[in-house]
């Protein structure tokens, strides 16, 4: 009999995308084959996100899509809902959507092959959402899909920012023992990985829950791995960062020059209500330290507008911080009420129209800053990792520089190799550059 095939689609953060690699590997090692097209698959896995209401709406739409696809194809596909929304909704998904057969919460992502088999044998729908001891996957080198790989170093989150559902769905922080991380990265490098991105909701507290080495020590150890070229990480929580850590990190050669440092709000009153546990002053202290130890870092952020109780004055404070820090880029969101959270129970909700107007204003302010920051890169010579051909032309490659920005360059170099480039211009939001040949680079 032919192998049963599965198709997987993923929403949400990098951690979820990384989990999808483990889900695929667990399916493949249990005898299922991966399909690139949903139409061809016997099993469809949707790895979901629940961080904002509109993320959930989108997934509800996808479940509906698979219902009509099944009808059109005239075959029953087994639909599996995995990830954060599965953990939140549980059995209710089975009640609301008759085409869903399996709900696999965040503690059960590696059990999906087992659950599919059980469903095939019994025909009974399953909701596996009990919280239990969390297991990191055993897949290491197999996780390499290309020259760049994600490495999960800490799961969950214990911060309970008052607006955020993640701690309720992903449980408390749990660090992966550093020996396992080191062997995973070595295996990845053996398979050709040159760039890794360490993942966690708050990487700065790595090792604290289990008395392991600290995050900075982990970076220093990873820096010693031969063949590994670049180390990235996200996300850093400002409350767990300090100038001393930044100084040490800035001296680690392979660590890339980029911090993703969510601000969320520029008003101390709102930060307090958000339970972020830092002040704007502390945030500035970190930014100033980053720029003092190496002025050529990029800093990106996340901002929420319209948190309950946010007045015009609070919003103006956010704009002020945005203008003073000059973020290279920002992910900006309207506040969304989430189940279980403290913020959802607060009064003084900001009307939708007001949130929308604030978001538009903030996006416009940041758009200009992003443009100016990009413009200030023109003329610089940088080492870059060739990532993939640009959409427009096979002759042009999208290359990532150490700061994380992408530059389009005409080059014959292959994806996964490093080149030296000079940034020559900008079109829209895209940096453009040219390759610097060896003889030219000798002249620099
Ligand atoms: N752990 C990371 C980010 C997790 S979620 C951190 O702490 O920074 C990614 C972003 O989604 C958050 O930074 C926040 O800006 C946004 N977010 C989370 N919950 C939200 C909510 N209820 N409404 C709107 N945005 C939210
Ligand atoms: Fe959510 Fe806050 Fe944890 Fe980030 S740090 S995942 S925003 S609770
Ligand atoms: Fe979404 Fe879960 Fe990540 S809620 S942002 S997929 S941790």
Coordinates of C-alpha atoms and ligand atoms in Angstrom, one line a residue:
X1 CA 0.0 0.0 0.0
X2 CA 1.3 3.5 -0.8
X3 CA 2.4 5.6 2.1
X4 CA -0.2 8.0 3.4
X5 CA 0.8 11.6 2.8
X6 CA 0.4 14.7 4.9
X7 CA 0.5 18.5 4.2
X8 CA 1.3 21.0 6.9
X9 CA 0.6 24.7 7.0
X10 CA 1.8 27.0 9.8
X11 CA 0.8 30.3 11.3
X12 CA 2.3 32.4 14.1
X13 CA 5.7 32.9 15.4
X14 CA 9.1 31.4 14.6
X15 CA 8.7 28.9 17.4
X16 CA 5.6 27.5 15.8
X17 CA 7.4 27.3 12.4
X18 CA 10.1 25.5 14.2
X19 CA 7.6 23.1 15.8
X20 CA 6.3 22.3 12.3
X21 CA 9.7 21.0 11.3
X22 CA 9.6 18.6 14.2
X23 CA 6.0 17.6 13.4
X24 CA 7.0 16.9 9.8
X25 CA 10.0 14.8 10.9
X26 CA 7.9 12.9 13.4
X27 CA 5.3 12.1 10.7
X28 CA 8.0 11.1 8.2
X29 CA 9.8 8.9 10.8
X30 CA 6.4 7.1 11.4
X31 CA 6.0 6.3 7.7
X32 CA 4.0 9.2 6.3
X33 CA 5.3 11.1 3.3
X34 CA 5.3 14.8 3.0
X35 CA 3.3 16.5 0.3
X36 CA 3.8 20.0 -1.1
X37 CA 0.2 20.4 -2.3
X38 CA -2.8 20.2 0.0
X39 CA -4.9 18.6 -2.8
X40 CA -2.6 15.5 -2.8
X41 CA -2.6 14.9 0.9
X42 CA -4.5 12.3 3.0
X43 CA -3.8 14.3 6.2
X44 CA -3.8 18.0 6.6
X45 CA -2.1 19.5 9.6
X46 CA -2.8 23.2 10.5
X47 CA -0.3 24.4 13.1
X48 CA -2.1 27.4 14.6
X49 CA -1.6 30.7 16.4
X50 CA -3.9 32.3 18.9
X51 CA -2.0 35.5 19.8
X52 CA -4.6 37.9 18.4
X53 CA -8.2 37.4 17.4
X54 CA -7.5 38.0 13.7
X55 CA -5.0 35.1 13.7
X56 CA -7.8 32.8 14.8
X57 CA -10.2 34.2 12.3
X58 CA -7.8 33.4 9.5
X59 CA -7.4 29.8 10.7
X60 CA -11.2 29.4 11.0
X61 CA -11.3 30.4 7.3
X62 CA -8.7 27.7 6.5
X63 CA -10.7 25.0 8.2
X64 CA -13.7 26.1 6.0
X65 CA -11.4 25.9 3.0
X66 CA -10.5 22.3 3.7
X67 CA -14.1 21.4 4.1
X68 CA -14.8 22.6 0.5
X69 CA -11.6 21.1 -0.8
X70 CA -12.7 17.7 0.6
X71 CA -16.0 18.0 -1.2
X72 CA -14.4 19.1 -4.4
X73 CA -11.9 16.3 -4.4
X74 CA -14.5 13.8 -3.3
X75 CA -12.2 12.3 -0.6
X76 CA -12.1 12.6 3.1
X77 CA -9.0 14.3 4.3
X78 CA -8.1 13.9 8.0
X79 CA -7.8 17.4 9.3
X80 CA -5.5 17.9 12.4
X81 CA -5.5 21.2 14.3
X82 CA -2.3 21.6 16.2
X83 CA -0.5 24.4 18.1
X84 CA -1.8 27.3 20.2
X85 CA -5.4 27.5 19.0
X86 CA -5.8 23.8 19.5
X87 CA -4.6 24.2 23.1
X88 CA -7.0 27.1 23.6
X89 CA -10.1 25.7 22.0
X90 CA -9.7 22.0 22.7
X91 CA -12.7 19.8 22.0
X92 CA -14.8 22.8 21.0
X93 CA -13.1 22.7 17.6
X94 CA -14.4 19.2 17.0
X95 CA -17.9 20.4 17.9
X96 CA -17.8 23.5 15.8
X97 CA -16.1 22.0 12.7
X98 CA -17.3 18.6 11.6
X99 CA -14.4 18.2 9.2
X100 CA -11.8 18.3 11.9
X101 CA -10.9 14.9 13.4
X102 CA -7.9 15.6 15.7
X103 CA -7.0 18.4 18.0
X104 CA -3.4 18.2 19.2
X105 CA -2.4 20.8 21.8
X106 CA 1.0 22.3 22.4
X107 CA 2.2 19.5 24.6
X108 CA 1.2 16.8 22.1
X109 CA 2.8 18.1 18.9
X110 CA 5.2 15.1 18.6
X111 CA 2.3 12.6 19.2
X112 CA 0.4 13.5 16.0
X113 CA 1.4 10.3 14.1
X114 CA 0.2 8.3 17.0
X115 CA -3.1 10.2 17.2
X116 CA -3.6 9.8 13.4
X117 CA -3.2 6.1 13.7
X118 CA -5.6 5.9 16.7
X119 CA -8.2 7.8 14.7
X120 CA -7.7 5.6 11.7
X121 CA -8.2 2.5 13.8
X122 CA -11.2 3.6 16.0
X123 CA -12.8 6.3 13.9
X124 CA -13.2 8.3 17.1
X125 CA -12.3 12.0 17.0
X126 CA -9.6 13.0 19.4
X127 CA -8.7 16.1 21.5
X128 CA -5.3 15.8 23.1
X129 CA -4.8 18.9 25.2
X130 CA -3.9 17.8 28.7
X131 CA -0.9 19.7 30.1
X132 CA 1.9 17.3 30.8
X133 CA 5.6 17.3 31.2
X134 CA 6.9 19.1 28.0
X135 CA 9.2 17.2 25.8
X136 CA 11.7 18.8 23.4
X137 CA 12.0 16.9 20.2
X138 CA 15.0 14.5 19.7
X139 CA 15.5 15.6 16.2
X140 CA 18.8 17.4 15.8
X141 CA 20.7 17.4 12.5
X142 CA 17.6 16.1 10.6
X143 CA 16.1 19.5 11.3
X144 CA 18.5 21.1 8.7
X145 CA 16.3 22.2 5.8
X146 CA 18.9 24.6 4.3
X147 CA 22.0 26.6 5.3
X148 CA 20.0 28.4 8.0
X149 CA 18.2 26.7 10.9
X150 CA 16.1 27.5 14.0
X151 CA 17.2 26.1 17.3
X152 CA 14.6 26.1 20.1
X153 CA 16.5 26.9 23.4
X154 CA 13.7 27.6 25.8
X155 CA 10.0 26.8 25.5
X156 CA 7.0 28.5 27.1
X157 CA 6.9 31.8 29.0
X158 CA 6.5 32.7 32.6
X159 CA 6.1 36.5 32.2
X160 CA 2.3 36.8 32.1
X161 CA 2.2 40.1 30.3
X162 CA -1.3 41.1 31.0
X163 CA -2.5 41.1 27.4
X164 CA -0.8 37.8 26.3
X165 CA -2.3 34.4 26.0
X166 CA 1.0 32.6 25.3
X167 CA 1.9 31.5 28.9
X168 CA -1.6 29.9 29.2
X169 CA -1.1 27.9 26.0
X170 CA 2.6 27.1 26.1
X171 CA 3.2 26.7 29.8
X172 CA 6.0 28.0 31.9
X173 CA 9.6 28.5 30.7
X174 CA 11.6 25.4 30.3
X175 CA 15.2 25.5 29.0
X176 CA 16.8 22.8 26.8
X177 CA 20.0 21.6 28.5
X178 CA 23.0 23.3 26.9
X179 CA 24.7 20.0 26.1
X180 CA 21.7 19.2 23.9
X181 CA 21.8 22.6 22.2
X182 CA 25.5 22.3 21.5
X183 CA 25.2 18.8 20.0
X184 CA 22.2 19.9 17.9
X185 CA 24.1 22.8 16.5
X186 CA 27.1 20.7 15.8
X187 CA 25.0 18.2 13.9
X188 CA 23.3 21.0 12.0
X189 CA 26.7 22.5 11.0
X190 CA 27.8 19.0 9.8
X191 CA 24.9 19.1 7.5
X192 CA 25.9 22.5 6.0
X193 CA 24.1 24.9 8.3
X194 CA 26.0 28.2 8.6
X195 CA 23.5 30.4 10.3
X196 CA 21.4 29.5 13.4
X197 CA 18.6 31.5 15.0
X198 CA 18.1 30.6 18.7
X199 CA 14.4 30.8 19.6
X200 CA 12.5 31.5 22.8
X201 CA 9.7 33.8 23.9
X202 CA 12.4 35.4 26.2
X203 CA 15.9 34.0 25.4
X204 CA 17.5 36.2 28.0
X205 CA 16.3 34.0 30.9
X206 CA 17.7 30.9 29.3
X207 CA 19.1 28.5 31.9
X208 CA 17.4 30.2 34.9
X209 CA 14.6 27.6 35.3
X210 CA 17.0 24.7 35.5
X211 CA 20.2 26.3 36.8
X212 CA 22.0 25.8 33.6
X213 CA 24.6 28.2 32.1
X214 CA 23.3 31.7 31.3
X215 CA 22.2 32.9 27.9
X216 CA 25.5 34.9 27.3
X217 CA 27.5 31.8 28.3
X218 CA 25.6 29.8 25.8
X219 CA 26.3 32.3 23.1
X220 CA 30.0 32.2 24.0
X221 CA 30.0 28.4 23.7
X222 CA 28.2 28.4 20.4
X223 CA 30.7 30.9 19.1
X224 CA 33.4 28.2 19.4
X225 CA 31.7 25.8 17.1
X226 CA 33.8 25.4 14.0
X227 CA 32.0 25.9 10.7
X228 CA 29.2 27.9 12.3
X229 CA 29.3 31.4 10.9
X230 CA 26.4 33.4 12.3
X231 CA 24.3 33.3 15.4
X232 CA 21.0 35.1 15.7
X233 CA 18.4 35.0 18.4
X234 CA 14.9 36.1 19.3
X235 CA 13.2 37.4 21.4
X236 CA 14.9 39.5 24.1
X237 CA 12.8 40.9 26.9
X238 CA 14.0 44.4 28.1
X239 CA 13.4 43.5 31.7
X240 CA 16.0 40.7 31.5
X241 CA 18.6 42.8 29.7
X242 CA 21.3 45.0 31.1
X243 CA 24.3 47.0 29.8
X244 CA 26.7 44.4 31.1
X245 CA 25.1 41.6 29.1
X246 CA 25.1 43.8 26.0
X247 CA 28.8 44.6 26.4
X248 CA 29.6 40.8 26.6
X249 CA 27.3 40.0 23.7
X250 CA 28.8 42.7 21.5
X251 CA 32.2 41.0 21.9
X252 CA 31.1 37.6 20.6
X253 CA 32.3 37.5 17.0
X254 CA 29.6 35.3 15.4
X255 CA 26.6 37.0 17.0
X256 CA 24.8 39.1 14.5
X257 CA 24.3 42.8 15.0
X258 CA 20.5 42.8 15.6
X259 CA 18.3 42.9 18.7
X260 CA 14.6 42.4 18.5
X261 CA 13.5 44.2 21.7
X262 CA 9.8 44.6 22.0
X263 CA 8.9 47.9 23.5
X264 CA 5.0 47.4 23.5
X265 CA 4.3 50.9 24.8
X266 CA 6.2 54.2 25.5
X267 CA 4.0 55.1 28.5
X268 CA 5.2 53.9 32.0
X269 CA 1.5 53.8 33.1
X270 CA 0.6 51.4 30.3
X271 CA 3.8 49.3 30.7
X272 CA 2.8 48.8 34.3
X273 CA -0.7 47.8 33.4
X274 CA 0.9 45.4 30.8
X275 CA 3.0 43.9 33.6
X276 CA 6.1 44.4 31.4
X277 CA 8.2 45.2 34.5
X278 CA 10.5 47.8 32.9
X279 CA 10.2 51.6 32.5
X280 CA 10.8 53.7 29.5
X281 CA 14.0 54.9 31.2
X282 CA 15.3 51.3 31.5
X283 CA 14.4 50.7 27.9
X284 CA 16.5 53.8 26.9
X285 CA 19.4 52.6 29.1
X286 CA 19.5 49.3 27.0
X287 CA 19.3 51.1 23.7
X288 CA 22.0 53.5 24.7
X289 CA 24.2 50.6 25.8
X290 CA 23.6 48.8 22.5
X291 CA 24.7 52.0 20.6
X292 CA 27.6 52.7 22.9
X293 CA 29.2 49.3 22.5
X294 CA 28.6 49.1 18.7
X295 CA 26.8 51.9 16.9
X296 CA 26.1 49.6 14.0
X297 CA 23.4 47.4 15.4
X298 CA 19.9 47.2 14.1
X299 CA 17.1 47.3 16.7
X300 CA 13.6 46.2 15.9
X301 CA 10.6 46.1 18.1
X302 CA 6.9 45.1 18.7
X303 CA 4.3 47.7 19.7
X304 CA 0.7 47.4 20.7
X305 CA -1.6 50.4 20.4
X306 CA -4.9 50.7 22.2
X307 CA -4.2 48.7 25.3
X308 CA -7.2 49.3 27.7
X309 CA -6.8 52.7 29.4
X310 CA -4.4 54.0 26.8
X311 CA -5.1 57.8 26.4
X312 CA -4.0 60.1 23.6
X313 CA -1.3 61.2 26.0
X314 CA 0.0 57.7 26.5
X315 CA 0.0 57.1 22.7
X316 CA 1.9 60.3 22.1
X317 CA 4.5 58.9 24.6
X318 CA 4.8 55.8 22.4
X319 CA 5.4 58.0 19.4
X320 CA 8.0 59.9 21.2
X321 CA 10.0 56.8 22.1
X322 CA 9.7 55.5 18.5
X323 CA 11.1 58.8 17.2
X324 CA 13.9 59.0 19.8
X325 CA 15.0 55.3 19.4
X326 CA 14.7 55.3 15.6
X327 CA 13.9 51.6 15.3
X328 CA 15.1 49.9 12.1
X329 CA 11.7 48.3 11.8
X330 CA 8.7 47.5 14.0
X331 CA 5.8 45.0 14.1
X332 CA 2.8 47.1 15.2
X333 CA -0.5 45.7 16.4
X334 CA -3.9 46.8 17.6
X335 CA -4.6 45.5 21.0
X336 CA -6.8 42.3 20.9
X337 CA -8.7 40.9 23.9
X338 CA -7.6 37.3 24.6
X339 CA -9.2 34.7 26.8
X340 CA -7.7 34.1 30.3
X341 CA -5.8 37.3 30.3
X342 CA -6.0 40.1 32.9
X343 CA -6.2 42.8 30.3
X344 CA -9.3 41.3 28.8
X345 CA -11.0 42.0 32.2
X346 CA -9.9 45.6 32.4
X347 CA -12.4 48.4 31.8
X348 CA -11.7 51.5 29.6
X349 CA -11.3 49.5 26.4
X350 CA -10.2 51.8 23.6
X351 CA -12.8 52.1 20.8
X352 CA -11.9 50.3 17.6
X353 CA -11.8 53.4 15.5
X354 CA -9.4 55.1 17.9
X355 CA -7.1 52.1 17.9
X356 CA -7.2 52.0 14.1
X357 CA -6.4 55.7 13.8
X358 CA -3.5 55.3 16.3
X359 CA -2.1 52.3 14.5
X360 CA -2.2 54.2 11.1
X361 CA -0.4 57.1 12.6
X362 CA 2.3 55.0 14.2
X363 CA 2.8 53.0 11.0
X364 CA 3.3 56.2 9.1
X365 CA 5.8 57.6 11.6
X366 CA 7.8 54.3 11.6
X367 CA 7.6 54.0 7.8
X368 CA 9.6 57.2 7.4
X369 CA 12.1 56.1 10.1
X370 CA 12.6 52.7 8.5
X371 CA 13.3 54.5 5.2
X372 CA 15.8 56.9 6.7
X373 CA 17.5 54.1 8.6
X374 CA 17.8 52.1 5.4
X375 CA 19.1 55.1 3.5
X376 CA 21.9 55.5 6.1
X377 CA 23.2 52.1 5.1
X378 CA 24.1 53.3 1.6
X379 CA 27.8 53.3 1.0
X380 CA 28.6 50.7 3.6
X381 CA 30.5 47.5 2.7
X382 CA 29.2 44.4 4.4
X383 CA 29.6 40.7 4.6
X384 CA 26.4 39.0 3.4
X385 CA 24.8 35.6 3.3
X386 CA 23.2 34.7 -0.1
X387 CA 19.7 33.6 0.7
X388 CA 17.6 33.1 -2.4
X389 CA 17.0 34.5 -5.9
X390 CA 15.0 37.7 -5.9
X391 CA 11.4 37.5 -7.1
X392 CA 12.1 39.7 -10.1
X393 CA 15.2 38.0 -11.6
X394 CA 17.2 34.8 -11.3
X395 CA 20.3 36.9 -11.8
X396 CA 19.7 38.8 -8.6
X397 CA 20.1 37.4 -5.2
X398 CA 18.5 38.4 -1.9
X399 CA 21.4 38.6 0.6
X400 CA 21.2 39.0 4.4
X401 CA 23.7 41.3 6.1
X402 CA 24.8 40.8 9.7
X403 CA 22.3 43.4 10.9
X404 CA 19.5 41.2 9.5
X405 CA 18.6 43.5 6.6
X406 CA 18.1 42.1 3.1
X407 CA 20.0 43.5 0.1
X408 CA 19.3 42.7 -3.6
X409 CA 22.6 42.0 -5.4
X410 CA 23.4 40.8 -9.0
X411 CA 25.7 37.8 -8.3
X412 CA 26.4 34.3 -9.4
X413 CA 27.1 33.2 -5.8
X414 CA 24.9 30.3 -4.6
X415 CA 22.5 30.4 -1.7
X416 CA 24.3 29.6 1.5
X417 CA 27.6 31.2 0.5
X418 CA 29.0 34.5 1.8
X419 CA 29.9 37.4 -0.3
X420 CA 31.1 40.9 0.3
X421 CA 28.8 43.6 -0.9
X422 CA 28.5 47.4 -1.1
X423 CA 25.1 49.0 -0.5
X424 CA 24.5 51.3 -3.4
X425 CA 20.9 52.4 -3.2
X426 CA 17.4 51.8 -2.1
X427 CA 14.1 51.3 -4.0
X428 CA 11.0 51.4 -1.9
X429 CA 12.0 49.4 1.2
X430 CA 14.6 47.3 -0.6
X431 CA 18.3 47.9 -0.3
X432 CA 20.3 47.4 -3.4
X433 CA 23.9 46.6 -3.6
X434 CA 26.8 45.3 -5.7
X435 CA 29.2 42.5 -5.1
X436 CA 32.7 43.6 -4.1
X437 CA 35.2 41.4 -5.8
X438 CA 38.3 40.2 -4.0
X439 CA 40.6 42.5 -5.8
X440 CA 38.4 45.5 -5.0
X441 CA 38.0 44.4 -1.4
X442 CA 41.8 44.3 -1.1
X443 CA 41.8 47.9 -2.0
X444 CA 39.4 48.9 0.9
Ligands
LIG1 N1 7.6 36.8 23.5 C1 7.7 37.9 22.7 C2 6.6 38.0 21.7 C3 5.4 37.2 21.7 S1 4.0 37.5 20.8 C4 7.8 39.1 23.5 O1 7.5 39.1 24.7 O2 8.2 40.1 23.0 C5 4.5 38.7 19.6 C6 3.9 40.1 19.8 O3 2.5 40.0 19.6 C7 4.1 40.7 21.1 O4 5.4 41.2 21.2 C8 3.0 41.7 21.2 O5 3.4 42.9 20.6 C9 1.9 41.1 20.3 N2 0.8 40.7 21.1 C10 0.7 39.7 22.0 N3 -0.5 39.6 22.6 C11 -1.2 40.6 22.0 C12 -2.6 41.0 22.1 N4 -3.4 40.5 23.0 N5 -3.0 42.0 21.3 C13 -2.2 42.6 20.4 N6 -0.9 42.2 20.2 C14 -0.4 41.3 21.0
LIG2 FE1 3.6 37.0 25.9 FE2 5.0 38.6 27.5 FE3 5.6 36.1 27.3 FE4 6.1 37.7 25.3 S1 7.0 37.9 27.3 S2 5.2 35.6 25.2 S3 4.4 39.1 25.3 S4 3.7 36.9 28.1
LIG3 FE1 1.0 32.5 18.2 FE2 1.5 30.5 19.9 FE3 3.5 31.8 18.7 S1 0.0 32.1 20.1 S2 2.7 33.8 18.4 S3 2.0 30.5 17.7 S4 3.5 31.0 20.8

